[in-house]
Structure formats: structure tokens, C-alpha cells
mmCIF file with all atom_site columns, C-alpha atoms in Angstrom:
data_model
loop_
_atom_site.group_PDB
_atom_site.id
_atom_site.type_symbol
_atom_site.label_atom_id
_atom_site.label_alt_id
_atom_site.label_comp_id
_atom_site.label_asym_id
_atom_site.label_entity_id
_atom_site.label_seq_id
_atom_site.pdbx_PDB_ins_code
_atom_site.Cartn_x
_atom_site.Cartn_y
_atom_site.Cartn_z
_atom_site.occupancy
_atom_site.B_iso_or_equiv
_atom_site.pdbx_formal_charge
_atom_site.auth_seq_id
_atom_site.auth_comp_id
_atom_site.auth_asym_id
_atom_site.auth_atom_id
_atom_site.pdbx_PDB_model_num
ATOM 1   C CA . MET A 1 1   ? -19.481 107.030 76.222 1.00 37.00 ? 1   MET A CA 1
ATOM 2   C CA . ARG A 1 2   ? -20.743 109.706 73.894 1.00 44.00 ? 2   ARG A CA 1
ATOM 3   C CA . SER A 1 3   ? -18.557 110.471 70.916 1.00 54.00 ? 3   SER A CA 1
ATOM 4   C CA . SER A 1 4   ? -19.483 114.178 70.848 1.00 58.00 ? 4   SER A CA 1
ATOM 5   C CA . ARG A 1 5   ? -17.227 114.719 73.855 1.00 72.00 ? 5   ARG A CA 1
ATOM 6   C CA . PHE A 1 6   ? -14.257 114.585 71.499 1.00 72.00 ? 6   PHE A CA 1
ATOM 7   C CA . THR A 1 7   ? -15.741 116.754 68.739 1.00 85.00 ? 7   THR A CA 1
ATOM 8   C CA . PRO A 1 8   ? -14.040 120.168 68.467 1.00 89.00 ? 8   PRO A CA 1
ATOM 9   C CA . TYR A 1 9   ? -17.202 122.221 67.855 1.00 89.00 ? 9   TYR A CA 1
ATOM 10  C CA . LEU A 1 10  ? -15.545 125.521 68.735 1.00 90.00 ? 10  LEU A CA 1
ATOM 11  C CA . SER A 1 11  ? -12.786 124.906 66.183 1.00 91.00 ? 11  SER A CA 1
ATOM 12  C CA . PHE A 1 12  ? -15.368 124.112 63.506 1.00 93.00 ? 12  PHE A CA 1
ATOM 13  C CA . ILE A 1 13  ? -17.178 127.371 64.254 1.00 93.00 ? 13  ILE A CA 1
ATOM 14  C CA . GLY A 1 14  ? -13.798 129.129 64.151 1.00 92.00 ? 14  GLY A CA 1
ATOM 15  C CA . PHE A 1 15  ? -13.038 127.643 60.723 1.00 94.00 ? 15  PHE A CA 1
ATOM 16  C CA . GLY A 1 16  ? -16.382 128.988 59.535 1.00 94.00 ? 16  GLY A CA 1
ATOM 17  C CA . LEU A 1 17  ? -15.521 132.441 60.873 1.00 93.00 ? 17  LEU A CA 1
ATOM 18  C CA . VAL A 1 18  ? -12.119 132.331 59.180 1.00 93.00 ? 18  VAL A CA 1
ATOM 19  C CA . PHE A 1 19  ? -13.766 131.339 55.883 1.00 95.00 ? 19  PHE A CA 1
ATOM 20  C CA . LEU A 1 20  ? -16.306 134.160 56.226 1.00 94.00 ? 20  LEU A CA 1
ATOM 21  C CA . THR A 1 21  ? -13.529 136.639 57.024 1.00 92.00 ? 21  THR A CA 1
ATOM 22  C CA . LEU A 1 22  ? -11.510 135.513 54.009 1.00 92.00 ? 22  LEU A CA 1
ATOM 23  C CA . SER A 1 23  ? -14.504 135.848 51.704 1.00 94.00 ? 23  SER A CA 1
ATOM 24  C CA . VAL A 1 24  ? -15.235 139.398 52.925 1.00 93.00 ? 24  VAL A CA 1
ATOM 25  C CA . ASN A 1 25  ? -11.537 140.296 52.605 1.00 89.00 ? 25  ASN A CA 1
ATOM 26  C CA . VAL A 1 26  ? -11.392 138.979 49.032 1.00 92.00 ? 26  VAL A CA 1
ATOM 27  C CA . SER A 1 27  ? -14.621 140.821 48.206 1.00 92.00 ? 27  SER A CA 1
ATOM 28  C CA . PHE A 1 28  ? -13.114 144.031 49.561 1.00 89.00 ? 28  PHE A CA 1
ATOM 29  C CA . LYS A 1 29  ? -9.905  143.589 47.537 1.00 88.00 ? 29  LYS A CA 1
ATOM 30  C CA . LEU A 1 30  ? -11.833 142.764 44.353 1.00 92.00 ? 30  LEU A CA 1
ATOM 31  C CA . GLY A 1 31  ? -14.169 145.693 44.981 1.00 90.00 ? 31  GLY A CA 1
ATOM 32  C CA . MET A 1 32  ? -11.194 148.034 45.169 1.00 87.00 ? 32  MET A CA 1
ATOM 33  C CA . GLU A 1 33  ? -9.827  146.674 41.878 1.00 90.00 ? 33  GLU A CA 1
ATOM 34  C CA . LYS A 1 34  ? -13.183 146.848 40.086 1.00 89.00 ? 34  LYS A CA 1
ATOM 35  C CA . GLY A 1 35  ? -13.867 150.352 41.354 1.00 86.00 ? 35  GLY A CA 1
ATOM 36  C CA . LEU A 1 36  ? -16.997 149.884 43.453 1.00 84.00 ? 36  LEU A CA 1
ATOM 37  C CA . ASP A 1 37  ? -18.598 152.979 44.913 1.00 88.00 ? 37  ASP A CA 1
ATOM 38  C CA . GLU A 1 38  ? -17.152 154.359 48.142 1.00 89.00 ? 38  GLU A CA 1
ATOM 39  C CA . GLY A 1 39  ? -20.144 153.393 50.290 1.00 89.00 ? 39  GLY A CA 1
ATOM 40  C CA . SER A 1 40  ? -19.884 149.717 49.385 1.00 88.00 ? 40  SER A CA 1
ATOM 41  C CA . LEU A 1 41  ? -16.127 149.738 49.929 1.00 88.00 ? 41  LEU A CA 1
ATOM 42  C CA . MET A 1 42  ? -16.591 151.419 53.306 1.00 89.00 ? 42  MET A CA 1
ATOM 43  C CA . LEU A 1 43  ? -19.099 148.767 54.394 1.00 90.00 ? 43  LEU A CA 1
ATOM 44  C CA . LEU A 1 44  ? -16.848 145.953 53.188 1.00 89.00 ? 44  LEU A CA 1
ATOM 45  C CA . SER A 1 45  ? -13.869 147.527 54.951 1.00 86.00 ? 45  SER A CA 1
ATOM 46  C CA . VAL A 1 46  ? -15.717 147.798 58.253 1.00 89.00 ? 46  VAL A CA 1
ATOM 47  C CA . ALA A 1 47  ? -17.089 144.255 57.922 1.00 91.00 ? 47  ALA A CA 1
ATOM 48  C CA . ASN A 1 48  ? -13.581 143.006 57.142 1.00 88.00 ? 48  ASN A CA 1
ATOM 49  C CA . ALA A 1 49  ? -12.063 144.738 60.167 1.00 87.00 ? 49  ALA A CA 1
ATOM 50  C CA . VAL A 1 50  ? -14.808 143.605 62.545 1.00 90.00 ? 50  VAL A CA 1
ATOM 51  C CA . LEU A 1 51  ? -14.609 140.010 61.330 1.00 90.00 ? 51  LEU A CA 1
ATOM 52  C CA . LEU A 1 52  ? -10.810 139.961 61.607 1.00 88.00 ? 52  LEU A CA 1
ATOM 53  C CA . ILE A 1 53  ? -10.942 141.116 65.217 1.00 88.00 ? 53  ILE A CA 1
ATOM 54  C CA . TYR A 1 54  ? -13.929 138.903 66.111 1.00 91.00 ? 54  TYR A CA 1
ATOM 55  C CA . THR A 1 55  ? -12.245 135.833 64.636 1.00 91.00 ? 55  THR A CA 1
ATOM 56  C CA . LEU A 1 56  ? -9.088  136.530 66.638 1.00 89.00 ? 56  LEU A CA 1
ATOM 57  C CA . VAL A 1 57  ? -11.130 136.916 69.831 1.00 92.00 ? 57  VAL A CA 1
ATOM 58  C CA . TRP A 1 58  ? -12.870 133.619 69.026 1.00 93.00 ? 58  TRP A CA 1
ATOM 59  C CA . GLY A 1 59  ? -9.383  132.106 69.194 1.00 91.00 ? 59  GLY A CA 1
ATOM 60  C CA . VAL A 1 60  ? -9.655  132.288 72.992 1.00 94.00 ? 60  VAL A CA 1
ATOM 61  C CA . PHE A 1 61  ? -12.300 129.573 72.735 1.00 93.00 ? 61  PHE A CA 1
ATOM 62  C CA . GLY A 1 62  ? -9.939  127.577 70.535 1.00 92.00 ? 62  GLY A CA 1
ATOM 63  C CA . VAL A 1 63  ? -7.252  127.718 73.222 1.00 93.00 ? 63  VAL A CA 1
ATOM 64  C CA . ILE A 1 64  ? -9.764  126.731 75.917 1.00 93.00 ? 64  ILE A CA 1
ATOM 65  C CA . GLU A 1 65  ? -10.905 123.829 73.757 1.00 93.00 ? 65  GLU A CA 1
ATOM 66  C CA . PHE A 1 66  ? -7.270  122.770 73.307 1.00 93.00 ? 66  PHE A CA 1
ATOM 67  C CA . MET A 1 67  ? -6.780  122.712 77.072 1.00 93.00 ? 67  MET A CA 1
ATOM 68  C CA . LEU A 1 68  ? -9.958  120.650 77.570 1.00 92.00 ? 68  LEU A CA 1
ATOM 69  C CA . LEU A 1 69  ? -8.935  118.143 74.901 1.00 92.00 ? 69  LEU A CA 1
ATOM 70  C CA . TRP A 1 70  ? -5.455  117.874 76.384 1.00 92.00 ? 70  TRP A CA 1
ATOM 71  C CA . LYS A 1 71  ? -6.916  117.194 79.842 1.00 93.00 ? 71  LYS A CA 1
ATOM 72  C CA . GLU A 1 72  ? -9.211  114.575 78.316 1.00 91.00 ? 72  GLU A CA 1
ATOM 73  C CA . LYS A 1 73  ? -6.211  112.884 76.730 1.00 91.00 ? 73  LYS A CA 1
ATOM 74  C CA . GLN A 1 74  ? -4.456  112.808 80.102 1.00 92.00 ? 74  GLN A CA 1
ATOM 75  C CA . LYS A 1 75  ? -7.572  111.390 81.810 1.00 91.00 ? 75  LYS A CA 1
ATOM 76  C CA . ILE A 1 76  ? -7.765  108.574 79.279 1.00 90.00 ? 76  ILE A CA 1
ATOM 77  C CA . LYS A 1 77  ? -4.088  107.775 79.808 1.00 90.00 ? 77  LYS A CA 1
ATOM 78  C CA . SER A 1 78  ? -4.592  107.817 83.568 1.00 91.00 ? 78  SER A CA 1
ATOM 79  C CA . LYS A 1 79  ? -7.560  105.439 83.332 1.00 90.00 ? 79  LYS A CA 1
ATOM 80  C CA . LEU A 1 80  ? -5.440  102.964 81.356 1.00 88.00 ? 80  LEU A CA 1
ATOM 81  C CA . GLU A 1 81  ? -2.630  103.139 83.905 1.00 89.00 ? 81  GLU A CA 1
ATOM 82  C CA . ARG A 1 82  ? -5.062  102.538 86.806 1.00 88.00 ? 82  ARG A CA 1
ATOM 83  C CA . GLY A 1 83  ? -6.646  99.586  85.000 1.00 85.00 ? 83  GLY A CA 1
ATOM 84  C CA . LYS A 1 84  ? -10.102 101.136 84.606 1.00 86.00 ? 84  LYS A CA 1
ATOM 85  C CA . MET A 1 85  ? -9.938  100.853 80.800 1.00 84.00 ? 85  MET A CA 1
ATOM 86  C CA . ASN A 1 86  ? -8.855  98.083  78.470 1.00 87.00 ? 86  ASN A CA 1
ATOM 87  C CA . LYS A 1 87  ? -6.251  98.595  75.760 1.00 88.00 ? 87  LYS A CA 1
ATOM 88  C CA . GLU A 1 88  ? -8.720  98.452  72.845 1.00 89.00 ? 88  GLU A CA 1
ATOM 89  C CA . GLU A 1 89  ? -10.989 101.139 74.310 1.00 89.00 ? 89  GLU A CA 1
ATOM 90  C CA . PHE A 1 90  ? -7.919  103.233 75.139 1.00 88.00 ? 90  PHE A CA 1
ATOM 91  C CA . LEU A 1 91  ? -6.700  103.088 71.540 1.00 90.00 ? 91  LEU A CA 1
ATOM 92  C CA . ASN A 1 92  ? -10.152 103.949 70.189 1.00 90.00 ? 92  ASN A CA 1
ATOM 93  C CA . GLN A 1 93  ? -10.605 106.971 72.471 1.00 89.00 ? 93  GLN A CA 1
ATOM 94  C CA . THR A 1 94  ? -7.019  108.134 71.998 1.00 90.00 ? 94  THR A CA 1
ATOM 95  C CA . LYS A 1 95  ? -7.496  108.081 68.232 1.00 92.00 ? 95  LYS A CA 1
ATOM 96  C CA . ARG A 1 96  ? -10.588 110.301 68.542 1.00 91.00 ? 96  ARG A CA 1
ATOM 97  C CA . VAL A 1 97  ? -8.870  112.722 70.904 1.00 92.00 ? 97  VAL A CA 1
ATOM 98  C CA . LYS A 1 98  ? -5.785  112.969 68.685 1.00 92.00 ? 98  LYS A CA 1
ATOM 99  C CA . THR A 1 99  ? -7.960  113.701 65.646 1.00 92.00 ? 99  THR A CA 1
ATOM 100 C CA . SER A 1 100 ? -9.767  116.440 67.570 1.00 92.00 ? 100 SER A CA 1
ATOM 101 C CA . LEU A 1 101 ? -6.459  117.840 68.798 1.00 93.00 ? 101 LEU A CA 1
ATOM 102 C CA . GLY A 1 102 ? -5.148  117.885 65.224 1.00 94.00 ? 102 GLY A CA 1
ATOM 103 C CA . ILE A 1 103 ? -8.192  119.840 64.058 1.00 94.00 ? 103 ILE A CA 1
ATOM 104 C CA . ASN A 1 104 ? -7.883  122.228 66.993 1.00 94.00 ? 104 ASN A CA 1
ATOM 105 C CA . ILE A 1 105 ? -4.153  122.783 66.530 1.00 95.00 ? 105 ILE A CA 1
ATOM 106 C CA . SER A 1 106 ? -4.622  123.476 62.805 1.00 95.00 ? 106 SER A CA 1
ATOM 107 C CA . TYR A 1 107 ? -7.263  126.070 63.742 1.00 95.00 ? 107 TYR A CA 1
ATOM 108 C CA . ILE A 1 108 ? -4.863  127.724 66.200 1.00 94.00 ? 108 ILE A CA 1
ATOM 109 C CA . VAL A 1 109 ? -2.098  127.792 63.546 1.00 95.00 ? 109 VAL A CA 1
ATOM 110 C CA . ILE A 1 110 ? -4.472  129.484 61.090 1.00 94.00 ? 110 ILE A CA 1
ATOM 111 C CA . LEU A 1 111 ? -5.293  132.032 63.792 1.00 93.00 ? 111 LEU A CA 1
ATOM 112 C CA . LEU A 1 112 ? -1.600  132.747 64.275 1.00 93.00 ? 112 LEU A CA 1
ATOM 113 C CA . PHE A 1 113 ? -1.273  133.455 60.545 1.00 93.00 ? 113 PHE A CA 1
ATOM 114 C CA . GLN A 1 114 ? -4.305  135.712 60.751 1.00 90.00 ? 114 GLN A CA 1
ATOM 115 C CA . LEU A 1 115 ? -2.797  137.540 63.720 1.00 89.00 ? 115 LEU A CA 1
ATOM 116 C CA . GLY A 1 116 ? 0.336   138.124 61.651 1.00 91.00 ? 116 GLY A CA 1
ATOM 117 C CA . TYR A 1 117 ? -1.825  139.480 58.833 1.00 86.00 ? 117 TYR A CA 1
ATOM 118 C CA . VAL A 1 118 ? -3.591  141.846 61.235 1.00 85.00 ? 118 VAL A CA 1
ATOM 119 C CA . ILE A 1 119 ? -0.283  143.085 62.661 1.00 87.00 ? 119 ILE A CA 1
ATOM 120 C CA . ILE A 1 120 ? 1.261   143.634 59.219 1.00 89.00 ? 120 ILE A CA 1
ATOM 121 C CA . ASN A 1 121 ? -1.847  145.344 57.804 1.00 81.00 ? 121 ASN A CA 1
ATOM 122 C CA . TRP A 1 122 ? -2.915  147.296 60.884 1.00 80.00 ? 122 TRP A CA 1
ATOM 123 C CA . ASP A 1 123 ? -3.639  150.454 58.858 1.00 76.00 ? 123 ASP A CA 1
ATOM 124 C CA . GLU A 1 124 ? -6.200  148.512 56.822 1.00 69.00 ? 124 GLU A CA 1
ATOM 125 C CA . VAL A 1 125 ? -7.819  146.954 59.902 1.00 66.00 ? 125 VAL A CA 1
ATOM 126 C CA . ASP A 1 126 ? -7.902  150.091 62.065 1.00 57.00 ? 126 ASP A CA 1
ATOM 127 C CA . VAL A 1 127 ? -11.525 151.220 61.987 1.00 54.00 ? 127 VAL A CA 1
#
């Protein structure tokens, strides 16, 4: 069995997008405080808004990945109940799936916080 089946690649990409969005947002806020020229602030504002929306749309892939991992967990449990898998292999695979689910769920929680930020600061995000 390949171990990459349990790796939440889409969540890792999503974490990268969230980090990129946060860095652009902080750059925009610091640029406003330091008094950057209007052109730079406009570009940072547009990049911030586009990244916020794109990251939230990427959350659809996070939900799909959650559903796939959940189905995989159920398949593993079913294999144990039917006797097609021994207890040691079941525990090993369940541990990997639970770790991947934990990563995926933490990504979805971060997206929910970001959605709240977008709703609260809609005037800033509206391009």
C-alpha cells in the first residue's frame, strides 16, 4: 500500500495559500502605516482581495479531501470487520488517516476564520 494515499496534499497547498494571503495582508497593512505610494497600495489591495477569495474557493478542495479521507477511514474499518486486514495493519493505517484528517480539519477551521474575516471586512475586500 502506498503511503501517499493518506497525505493531504490539497490541505498543504491550502496552508501555503493562507500563508501567502496573510503575508500580502500584513504587507498591505504595513504599507498603509508607512505611507507607501497609492499605486503600490492599490496593487497590494487587489492582490490581497484576490488571494482572500481564491483561498476561500480552494476550501472546496479541502472539503472534498475531507470526504475522501473520511471514506478511506470507513473502508479501512470495513476491511477489519470483514477480516481482510489484521489488527496491526488496521492500527497503522488508521493512525495515518487520523493524522491526515487532523491536518485537513485544522485547514478547514482556518478557512472558517478567514471567511469570518472576509465577512467582517467586506469593504476592504470588495474590489
